[in-house]
Short mmCIF file of C-alpha atoms in Angstrom, two decimals:
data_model
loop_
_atom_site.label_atom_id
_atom_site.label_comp_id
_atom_site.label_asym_id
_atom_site.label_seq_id
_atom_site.Cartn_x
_atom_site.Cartn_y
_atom_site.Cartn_z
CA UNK A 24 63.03 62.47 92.61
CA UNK A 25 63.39 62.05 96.05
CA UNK A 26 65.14 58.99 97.45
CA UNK A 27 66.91 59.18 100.88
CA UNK A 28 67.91 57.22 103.98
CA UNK A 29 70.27 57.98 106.69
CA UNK A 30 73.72 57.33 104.93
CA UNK A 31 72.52 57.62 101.16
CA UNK A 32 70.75 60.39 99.17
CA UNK A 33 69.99 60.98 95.40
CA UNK A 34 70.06 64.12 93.71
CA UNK A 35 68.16 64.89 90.15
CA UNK A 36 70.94 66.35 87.64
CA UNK A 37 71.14 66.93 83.90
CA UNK A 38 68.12 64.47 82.89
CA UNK A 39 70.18 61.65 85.58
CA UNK A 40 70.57 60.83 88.79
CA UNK A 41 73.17 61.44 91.30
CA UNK A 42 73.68 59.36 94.32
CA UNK A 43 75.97 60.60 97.66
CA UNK A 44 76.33 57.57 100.12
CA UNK A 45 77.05 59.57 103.05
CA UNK A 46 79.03 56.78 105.01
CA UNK A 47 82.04 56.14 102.32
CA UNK A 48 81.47 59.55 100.48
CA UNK A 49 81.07 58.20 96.74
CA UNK A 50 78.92 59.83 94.40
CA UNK A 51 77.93 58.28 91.46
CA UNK A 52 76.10 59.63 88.59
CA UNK A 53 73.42 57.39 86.81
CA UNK A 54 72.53 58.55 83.16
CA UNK A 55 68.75 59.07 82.01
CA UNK A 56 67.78 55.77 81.21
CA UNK A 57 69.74 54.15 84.21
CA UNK A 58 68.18 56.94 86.42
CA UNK A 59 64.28 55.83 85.25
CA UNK A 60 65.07 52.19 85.97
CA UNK A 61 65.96 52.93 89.36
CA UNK A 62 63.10 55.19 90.32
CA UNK A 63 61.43 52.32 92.95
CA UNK A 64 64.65 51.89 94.52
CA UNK A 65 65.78 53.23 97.91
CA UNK A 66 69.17 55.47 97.96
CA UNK A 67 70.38 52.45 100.20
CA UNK A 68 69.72 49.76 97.83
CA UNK A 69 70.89 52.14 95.15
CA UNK A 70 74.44 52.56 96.93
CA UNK A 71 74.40 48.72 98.05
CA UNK A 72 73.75 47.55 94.02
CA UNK A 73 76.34 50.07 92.71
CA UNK A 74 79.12 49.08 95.60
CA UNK A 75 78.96 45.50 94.24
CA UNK A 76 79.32 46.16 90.61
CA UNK A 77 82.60 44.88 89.30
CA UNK A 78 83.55 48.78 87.88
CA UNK A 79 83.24 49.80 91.19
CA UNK A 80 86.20 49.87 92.36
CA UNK A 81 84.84 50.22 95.47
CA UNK A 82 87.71 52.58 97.87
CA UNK A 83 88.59 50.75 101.16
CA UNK A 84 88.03 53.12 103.88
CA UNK A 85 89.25 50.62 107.20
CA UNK A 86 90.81 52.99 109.47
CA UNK A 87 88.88 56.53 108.48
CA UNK A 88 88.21 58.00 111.80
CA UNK A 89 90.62 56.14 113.70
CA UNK A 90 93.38 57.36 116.11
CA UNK A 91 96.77 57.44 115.12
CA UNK A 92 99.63 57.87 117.63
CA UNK A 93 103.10 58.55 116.06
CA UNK A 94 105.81 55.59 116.77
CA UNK A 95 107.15 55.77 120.11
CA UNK A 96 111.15 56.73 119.38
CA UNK A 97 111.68 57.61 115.73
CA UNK A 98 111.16 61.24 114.19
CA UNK A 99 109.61 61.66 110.72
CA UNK A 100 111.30 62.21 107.75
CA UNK A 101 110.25 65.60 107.03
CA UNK A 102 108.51 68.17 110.07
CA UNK A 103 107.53 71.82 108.83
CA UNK A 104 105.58 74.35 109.48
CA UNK A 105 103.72 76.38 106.93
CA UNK A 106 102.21 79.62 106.40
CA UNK A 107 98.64 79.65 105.74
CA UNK A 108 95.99 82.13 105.22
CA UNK A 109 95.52 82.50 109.15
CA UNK A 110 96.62 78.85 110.48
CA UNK A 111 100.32 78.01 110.02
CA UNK A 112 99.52 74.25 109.85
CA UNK A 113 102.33 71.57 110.79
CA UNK A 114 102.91 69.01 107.99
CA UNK A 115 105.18 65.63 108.84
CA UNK A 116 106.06 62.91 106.49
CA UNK A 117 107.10 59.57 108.35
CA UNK A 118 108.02 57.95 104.53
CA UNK A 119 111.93 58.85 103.27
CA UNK A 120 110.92 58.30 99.20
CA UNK A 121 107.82 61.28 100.15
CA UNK A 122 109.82 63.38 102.10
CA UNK A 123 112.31 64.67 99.29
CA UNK A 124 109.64 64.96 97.31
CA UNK A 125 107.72 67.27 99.42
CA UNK A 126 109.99 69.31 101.38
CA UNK A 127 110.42 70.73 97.20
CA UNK A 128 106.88 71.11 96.62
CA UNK A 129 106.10 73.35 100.23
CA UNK A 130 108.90 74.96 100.08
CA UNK A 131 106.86 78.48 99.09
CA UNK A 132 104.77 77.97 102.13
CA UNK A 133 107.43 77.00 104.44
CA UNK A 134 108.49 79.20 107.83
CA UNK A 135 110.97 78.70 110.39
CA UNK A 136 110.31 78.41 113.96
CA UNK A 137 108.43 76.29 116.42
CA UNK A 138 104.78 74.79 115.82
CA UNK A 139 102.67 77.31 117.85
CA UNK A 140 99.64 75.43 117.73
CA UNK A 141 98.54 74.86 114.54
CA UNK A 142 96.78 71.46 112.56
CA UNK A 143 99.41 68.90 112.64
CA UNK A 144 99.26 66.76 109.57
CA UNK A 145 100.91 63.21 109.22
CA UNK A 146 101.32 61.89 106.25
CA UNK A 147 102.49 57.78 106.31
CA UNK A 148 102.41 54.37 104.77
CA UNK A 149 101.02 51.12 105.90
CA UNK A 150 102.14 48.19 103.39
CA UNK A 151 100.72 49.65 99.94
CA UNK A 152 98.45 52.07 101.50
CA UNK A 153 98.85 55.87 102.39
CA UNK A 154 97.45 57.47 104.93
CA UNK A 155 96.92 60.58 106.48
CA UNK A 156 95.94 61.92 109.87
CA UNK A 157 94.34 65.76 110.91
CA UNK A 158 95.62 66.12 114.55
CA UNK A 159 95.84 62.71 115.65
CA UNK A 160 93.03 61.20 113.93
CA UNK A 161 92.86 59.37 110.36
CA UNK A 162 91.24 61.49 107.40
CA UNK A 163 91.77 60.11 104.44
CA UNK A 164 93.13 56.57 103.07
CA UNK A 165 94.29 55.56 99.51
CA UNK A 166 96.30 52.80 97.52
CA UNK A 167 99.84 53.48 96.84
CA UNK A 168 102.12 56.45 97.37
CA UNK A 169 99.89 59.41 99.35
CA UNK A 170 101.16 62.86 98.43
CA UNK A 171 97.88 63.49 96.64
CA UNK A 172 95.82 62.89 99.65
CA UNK A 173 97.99 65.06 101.75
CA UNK A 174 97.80 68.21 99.18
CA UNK A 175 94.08 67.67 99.10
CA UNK A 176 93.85 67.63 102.76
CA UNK A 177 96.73 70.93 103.12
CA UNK A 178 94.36 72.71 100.28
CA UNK A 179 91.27 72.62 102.83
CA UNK A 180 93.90 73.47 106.25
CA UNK A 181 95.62 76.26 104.88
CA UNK A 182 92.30 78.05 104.86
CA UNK A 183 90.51 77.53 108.57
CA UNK A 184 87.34 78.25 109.19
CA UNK A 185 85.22 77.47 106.17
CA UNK A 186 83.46 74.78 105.15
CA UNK A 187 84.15 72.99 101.38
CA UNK A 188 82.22 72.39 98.11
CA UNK A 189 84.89 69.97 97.32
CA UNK A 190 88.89 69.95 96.49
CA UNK A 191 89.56 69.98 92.64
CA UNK A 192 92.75 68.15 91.25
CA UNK A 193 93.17 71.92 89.45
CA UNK A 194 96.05 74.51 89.19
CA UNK A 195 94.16 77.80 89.62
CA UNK A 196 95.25 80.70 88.50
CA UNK A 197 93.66 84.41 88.86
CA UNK A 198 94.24 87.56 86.50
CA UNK A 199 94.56 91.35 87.42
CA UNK A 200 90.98 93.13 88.35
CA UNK A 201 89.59 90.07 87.34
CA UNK A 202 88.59 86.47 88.86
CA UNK A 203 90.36 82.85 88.10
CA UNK A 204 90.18 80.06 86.17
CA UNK A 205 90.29 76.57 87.36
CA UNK A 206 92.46 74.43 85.33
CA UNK A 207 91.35 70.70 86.07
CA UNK A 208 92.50 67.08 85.33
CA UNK A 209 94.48 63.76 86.03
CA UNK A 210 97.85 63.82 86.06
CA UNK A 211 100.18 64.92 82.88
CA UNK A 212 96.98 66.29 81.26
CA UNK A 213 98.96 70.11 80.85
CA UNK A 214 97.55 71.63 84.06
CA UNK A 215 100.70 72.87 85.40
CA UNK A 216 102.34 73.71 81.99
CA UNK A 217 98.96 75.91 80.70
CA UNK A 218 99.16 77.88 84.50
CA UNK A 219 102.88 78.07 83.70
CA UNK A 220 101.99 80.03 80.63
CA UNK A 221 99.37 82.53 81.98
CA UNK A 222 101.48 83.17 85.04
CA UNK A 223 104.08 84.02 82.47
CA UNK A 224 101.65 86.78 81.03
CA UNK A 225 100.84 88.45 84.11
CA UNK A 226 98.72 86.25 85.92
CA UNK A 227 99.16 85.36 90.06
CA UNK A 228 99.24 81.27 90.87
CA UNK A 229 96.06 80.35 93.36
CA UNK A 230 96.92 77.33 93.92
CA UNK A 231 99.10 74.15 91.91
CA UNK A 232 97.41 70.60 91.96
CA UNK A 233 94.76 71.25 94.67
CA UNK A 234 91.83 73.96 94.88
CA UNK A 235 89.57 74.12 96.96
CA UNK A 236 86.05 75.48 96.63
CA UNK A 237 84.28 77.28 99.42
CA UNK A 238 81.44 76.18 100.14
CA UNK A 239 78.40 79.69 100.23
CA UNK A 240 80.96 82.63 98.26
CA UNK A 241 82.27 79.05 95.56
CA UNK A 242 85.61 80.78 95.70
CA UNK A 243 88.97 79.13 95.62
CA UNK A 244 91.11 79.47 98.56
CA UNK A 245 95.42 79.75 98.09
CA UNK A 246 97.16 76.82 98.16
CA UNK A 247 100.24 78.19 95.89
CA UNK A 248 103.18 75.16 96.35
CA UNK A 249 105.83 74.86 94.28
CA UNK A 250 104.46 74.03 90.74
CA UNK A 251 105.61 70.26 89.55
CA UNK A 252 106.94 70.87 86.16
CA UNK A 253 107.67 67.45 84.56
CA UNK A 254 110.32 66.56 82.35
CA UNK A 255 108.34 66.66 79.11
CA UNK A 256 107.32 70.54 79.85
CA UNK A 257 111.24 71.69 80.88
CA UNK A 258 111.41 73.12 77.23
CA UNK A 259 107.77 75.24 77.69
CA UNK A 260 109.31 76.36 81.09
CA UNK A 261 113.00 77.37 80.31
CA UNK A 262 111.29 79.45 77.25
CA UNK A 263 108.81 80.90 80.10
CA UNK A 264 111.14 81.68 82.54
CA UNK A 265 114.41 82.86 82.52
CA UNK A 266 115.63 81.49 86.01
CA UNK A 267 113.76 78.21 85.83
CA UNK A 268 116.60 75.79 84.94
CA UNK A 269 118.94 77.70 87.96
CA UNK A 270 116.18 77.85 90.12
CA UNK A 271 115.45 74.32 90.33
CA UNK A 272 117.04 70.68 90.26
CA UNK A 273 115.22 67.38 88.95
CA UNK A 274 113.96 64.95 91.50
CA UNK A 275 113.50 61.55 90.54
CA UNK A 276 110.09 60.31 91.56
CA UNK A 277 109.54 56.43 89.83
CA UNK A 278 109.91 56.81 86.16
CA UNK A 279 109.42 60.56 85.95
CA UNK A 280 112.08 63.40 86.43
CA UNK A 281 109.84 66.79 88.00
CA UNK A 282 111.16 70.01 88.81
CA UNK A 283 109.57 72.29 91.61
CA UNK A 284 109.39 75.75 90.35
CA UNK A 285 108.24 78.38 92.95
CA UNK A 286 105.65 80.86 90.95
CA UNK A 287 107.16 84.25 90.71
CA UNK A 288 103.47 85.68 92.03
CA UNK A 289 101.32 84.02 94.69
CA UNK A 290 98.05 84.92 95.55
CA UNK A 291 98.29 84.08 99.61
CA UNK A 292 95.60 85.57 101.61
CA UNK A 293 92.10 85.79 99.84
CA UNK A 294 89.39 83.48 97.72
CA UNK A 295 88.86 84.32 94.31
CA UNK A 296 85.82 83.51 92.34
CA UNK A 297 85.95 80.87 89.70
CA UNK A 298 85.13 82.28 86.62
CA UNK A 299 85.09 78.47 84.85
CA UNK A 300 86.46 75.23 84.52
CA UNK A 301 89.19 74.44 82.03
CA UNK A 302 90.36 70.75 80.81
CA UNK A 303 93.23 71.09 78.86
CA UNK A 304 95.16 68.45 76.49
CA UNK A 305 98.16 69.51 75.01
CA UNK A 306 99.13 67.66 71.97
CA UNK A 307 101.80 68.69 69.50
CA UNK A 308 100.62 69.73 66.34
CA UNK A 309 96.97 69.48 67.14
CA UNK A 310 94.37 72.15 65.77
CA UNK A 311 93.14 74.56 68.47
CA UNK A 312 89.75 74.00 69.72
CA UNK A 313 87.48 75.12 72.65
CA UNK A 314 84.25 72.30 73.32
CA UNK A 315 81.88 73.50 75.59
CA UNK A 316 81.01 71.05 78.59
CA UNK A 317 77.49 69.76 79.43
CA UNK A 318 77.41 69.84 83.43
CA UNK A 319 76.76 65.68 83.48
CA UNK A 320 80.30 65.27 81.47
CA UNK A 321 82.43 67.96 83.81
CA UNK A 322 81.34 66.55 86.81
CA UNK A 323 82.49 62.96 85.27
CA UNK A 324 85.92 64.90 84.18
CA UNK A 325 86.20 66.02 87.82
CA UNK A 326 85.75 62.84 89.61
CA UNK A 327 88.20 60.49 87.02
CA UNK A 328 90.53 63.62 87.98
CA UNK A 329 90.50 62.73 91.57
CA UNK A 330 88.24 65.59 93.52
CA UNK A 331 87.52 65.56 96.82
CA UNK A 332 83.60 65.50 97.09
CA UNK A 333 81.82 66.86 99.93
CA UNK A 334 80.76 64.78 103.00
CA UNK A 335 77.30 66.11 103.68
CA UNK A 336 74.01 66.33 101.67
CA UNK A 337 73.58 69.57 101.77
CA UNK A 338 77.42 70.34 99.91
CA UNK A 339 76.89 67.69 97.57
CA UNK A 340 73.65 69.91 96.50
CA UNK A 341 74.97 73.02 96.65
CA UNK A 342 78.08 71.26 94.43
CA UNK A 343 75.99 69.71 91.90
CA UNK A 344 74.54 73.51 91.38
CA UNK A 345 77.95 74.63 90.91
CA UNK A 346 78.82 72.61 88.33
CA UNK A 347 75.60 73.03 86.38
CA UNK A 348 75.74 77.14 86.16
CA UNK A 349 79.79 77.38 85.73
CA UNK A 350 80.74 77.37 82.30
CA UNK A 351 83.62 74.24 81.90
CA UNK A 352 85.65 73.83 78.57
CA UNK A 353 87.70 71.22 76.95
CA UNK A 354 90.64 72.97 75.89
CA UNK A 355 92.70 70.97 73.29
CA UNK A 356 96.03 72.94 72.01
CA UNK A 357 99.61 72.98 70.48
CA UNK A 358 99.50 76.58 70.51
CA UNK A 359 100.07 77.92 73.76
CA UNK A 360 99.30 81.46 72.80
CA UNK A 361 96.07 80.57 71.92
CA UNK A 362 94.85 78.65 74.90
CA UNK A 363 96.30 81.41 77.48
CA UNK A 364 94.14 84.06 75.52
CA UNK A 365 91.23 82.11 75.70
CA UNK A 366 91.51 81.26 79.33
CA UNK A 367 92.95 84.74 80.37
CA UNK A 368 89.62 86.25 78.41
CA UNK A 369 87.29 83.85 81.38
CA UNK A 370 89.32 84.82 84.03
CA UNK A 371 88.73 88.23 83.20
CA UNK A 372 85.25 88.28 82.94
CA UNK A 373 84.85 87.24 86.49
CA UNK A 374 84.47 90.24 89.35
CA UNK A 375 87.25 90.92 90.78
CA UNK A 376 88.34 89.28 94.17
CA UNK A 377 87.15 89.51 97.41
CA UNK A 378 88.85 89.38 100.89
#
């Protein structure tokens, strides 16, 4: 099939349909029968009938592409400069509650000295809404408190230079000689506390909470912060780690009490290739058991996760390719031994990494 306009396109993908509306940058995915109904209609009227649906949930975007000028007389919260993998970007919070937050979390990429140059960054709030500005100019918007969109946007600046597939909500981690595994999902799903447990074993941290995927080589660039260990995991960790509880101090964020633990090995300056896709639930007491993905339900997994898609047409092809030749795995566990074997086993089978 072969539906296009200016702003919308649709893309054939296991037996459905997937439609990019270039001018917000949703993607939906219709299912077979939902695809064959829609086979006379434009990619415009597709996006316009699917925008209106009440399960929409249609994302304001008001001030994308706008310029943003910081206030005349007051200093942000939080200014630093971090180290990248040739940019040293500059990253400043203008909201107290973030700043705390995040000065923890980039601490591992953090330098002293001047800007020299670099992407400036601004992350702020307007009302309920977050937003957050590349060099002057608004990037990405969202409902309530931003972090999220400033990690995603930090994954892709870290790494100049290249364009993206997409940024996965995903702790990455990569194994010696071999490639990396992926470890993807919303928040509190065990990302952090499964990458805890191969790092443990001998693995080096790619990146905590945001990946992203080059577009061309579909490696993942370094974008190691401080991992976010939450309260419920402090047990898993302390066991893990022997410095973890004197290495860190709990910072209140709502209703939930994280830690930021700085990985003891950080893989800074190189991609790695992604060997697969891992969605793990943790559960205590819960039989161990590996599900194979079909590509239509881990791209669903990775948008309800929160990934950053692609703006043009010719990413969101090259991403829907991705996922359908990259194996992707449910992973549900109580036994972390087991899971780290299995994912340690994919990572391994990857080539090894490339500069």
């Amino acid at each position: 099939m072969n539906m296009s306009s200016r702003a919308a396109r649709c893309f054939d993908f296991d037996r459905g349909l997937v439609v990019h509306d270039g001018e917000s940058g949703r993607i939906w995915f219709l299912r077979e029968e939902i695809a064959a109904a829609a086979s006379g209609l434009s990619g415009a009227d597709l996006v316009a009938l699917l925008a209106e649906a009440p399960e929409a949930d249609t994302p304001r975007v008001e001030r994308i592409g706008q310029a943003w000028i910081p206030p005349t007389g007051q200093a942000p919260f939080l200014d630093l400069v971090l180290s990248g993998n040739g940019a040293t970007p500059r990253v400043r919070v203008w909201n107290a509650r973030l700043a705390g937050v995040l000065a923890r979390m980039l601490a591992p990429l953090t330098v002293e000295g001047a800007p020299d140059g670099g992407p400036v960054i601004d992350l702020l709030t307007l009302g309920e809404r977050s937003l957050v500005a590349l060099d002057g100019r608004i990037v990405q918007e969202g409902e309530g408190i931003g972090w999220w969109l400033l990690v995603r946007q930090l994954a892709r600046s870290l790494n100049p230079g290249r364009e993206w597939l997409g940024t996965l909500h995903a702790a990455t981690v990569a194994v010696p000689g071999g490639g990396a595994v992926a470890i993807a999902g919303v928040s509190g799903s065990g990302k952090t506390t499964l990458s805890g447990a191969l790092l443990a074993r001998g693995a080096w941290l790619v990146s905590d909470d945001a990946t992203a995927i080059e577009a061309g080589t579909r490696f993942a660039w370094p974008c190691p912060l401080a991992m976010g260990v939450k309260e419920g995991s402090w047990p898993v960790f302390s066991a893990l780690f022997d410095d973890f509880l004197a290495r860190t101090t709990p910072a209140g964020f709502g209703a939930r009490a994280i830690r930021y633990y700085p990985a003891p090995r950080l893989a800074r300056d190189r991609g790695f290739p992604v060997a697969a896709l891992l969605f793990p639930t943790w559960t205590p007491g819960t039989q161990y058991r590996a599900e194979r993905l079909a590509p239509r339900e881990t791209l669903a997994l990775l948008a309800e996760s929160g990934m950053l898609p692609p703006g043009s047409d010719r990413h969101v092809a090259e991403l829907l390719e991705w996922v359908r030749v990259l194996p992707a795995w449910r992973l549900v566990y109580s036994d972390h031994d087991a899971a780290v074997s299995f994912a340690w086993q994919l990572a391994a089978s990857a080539p090894a990494a490339a500069s």
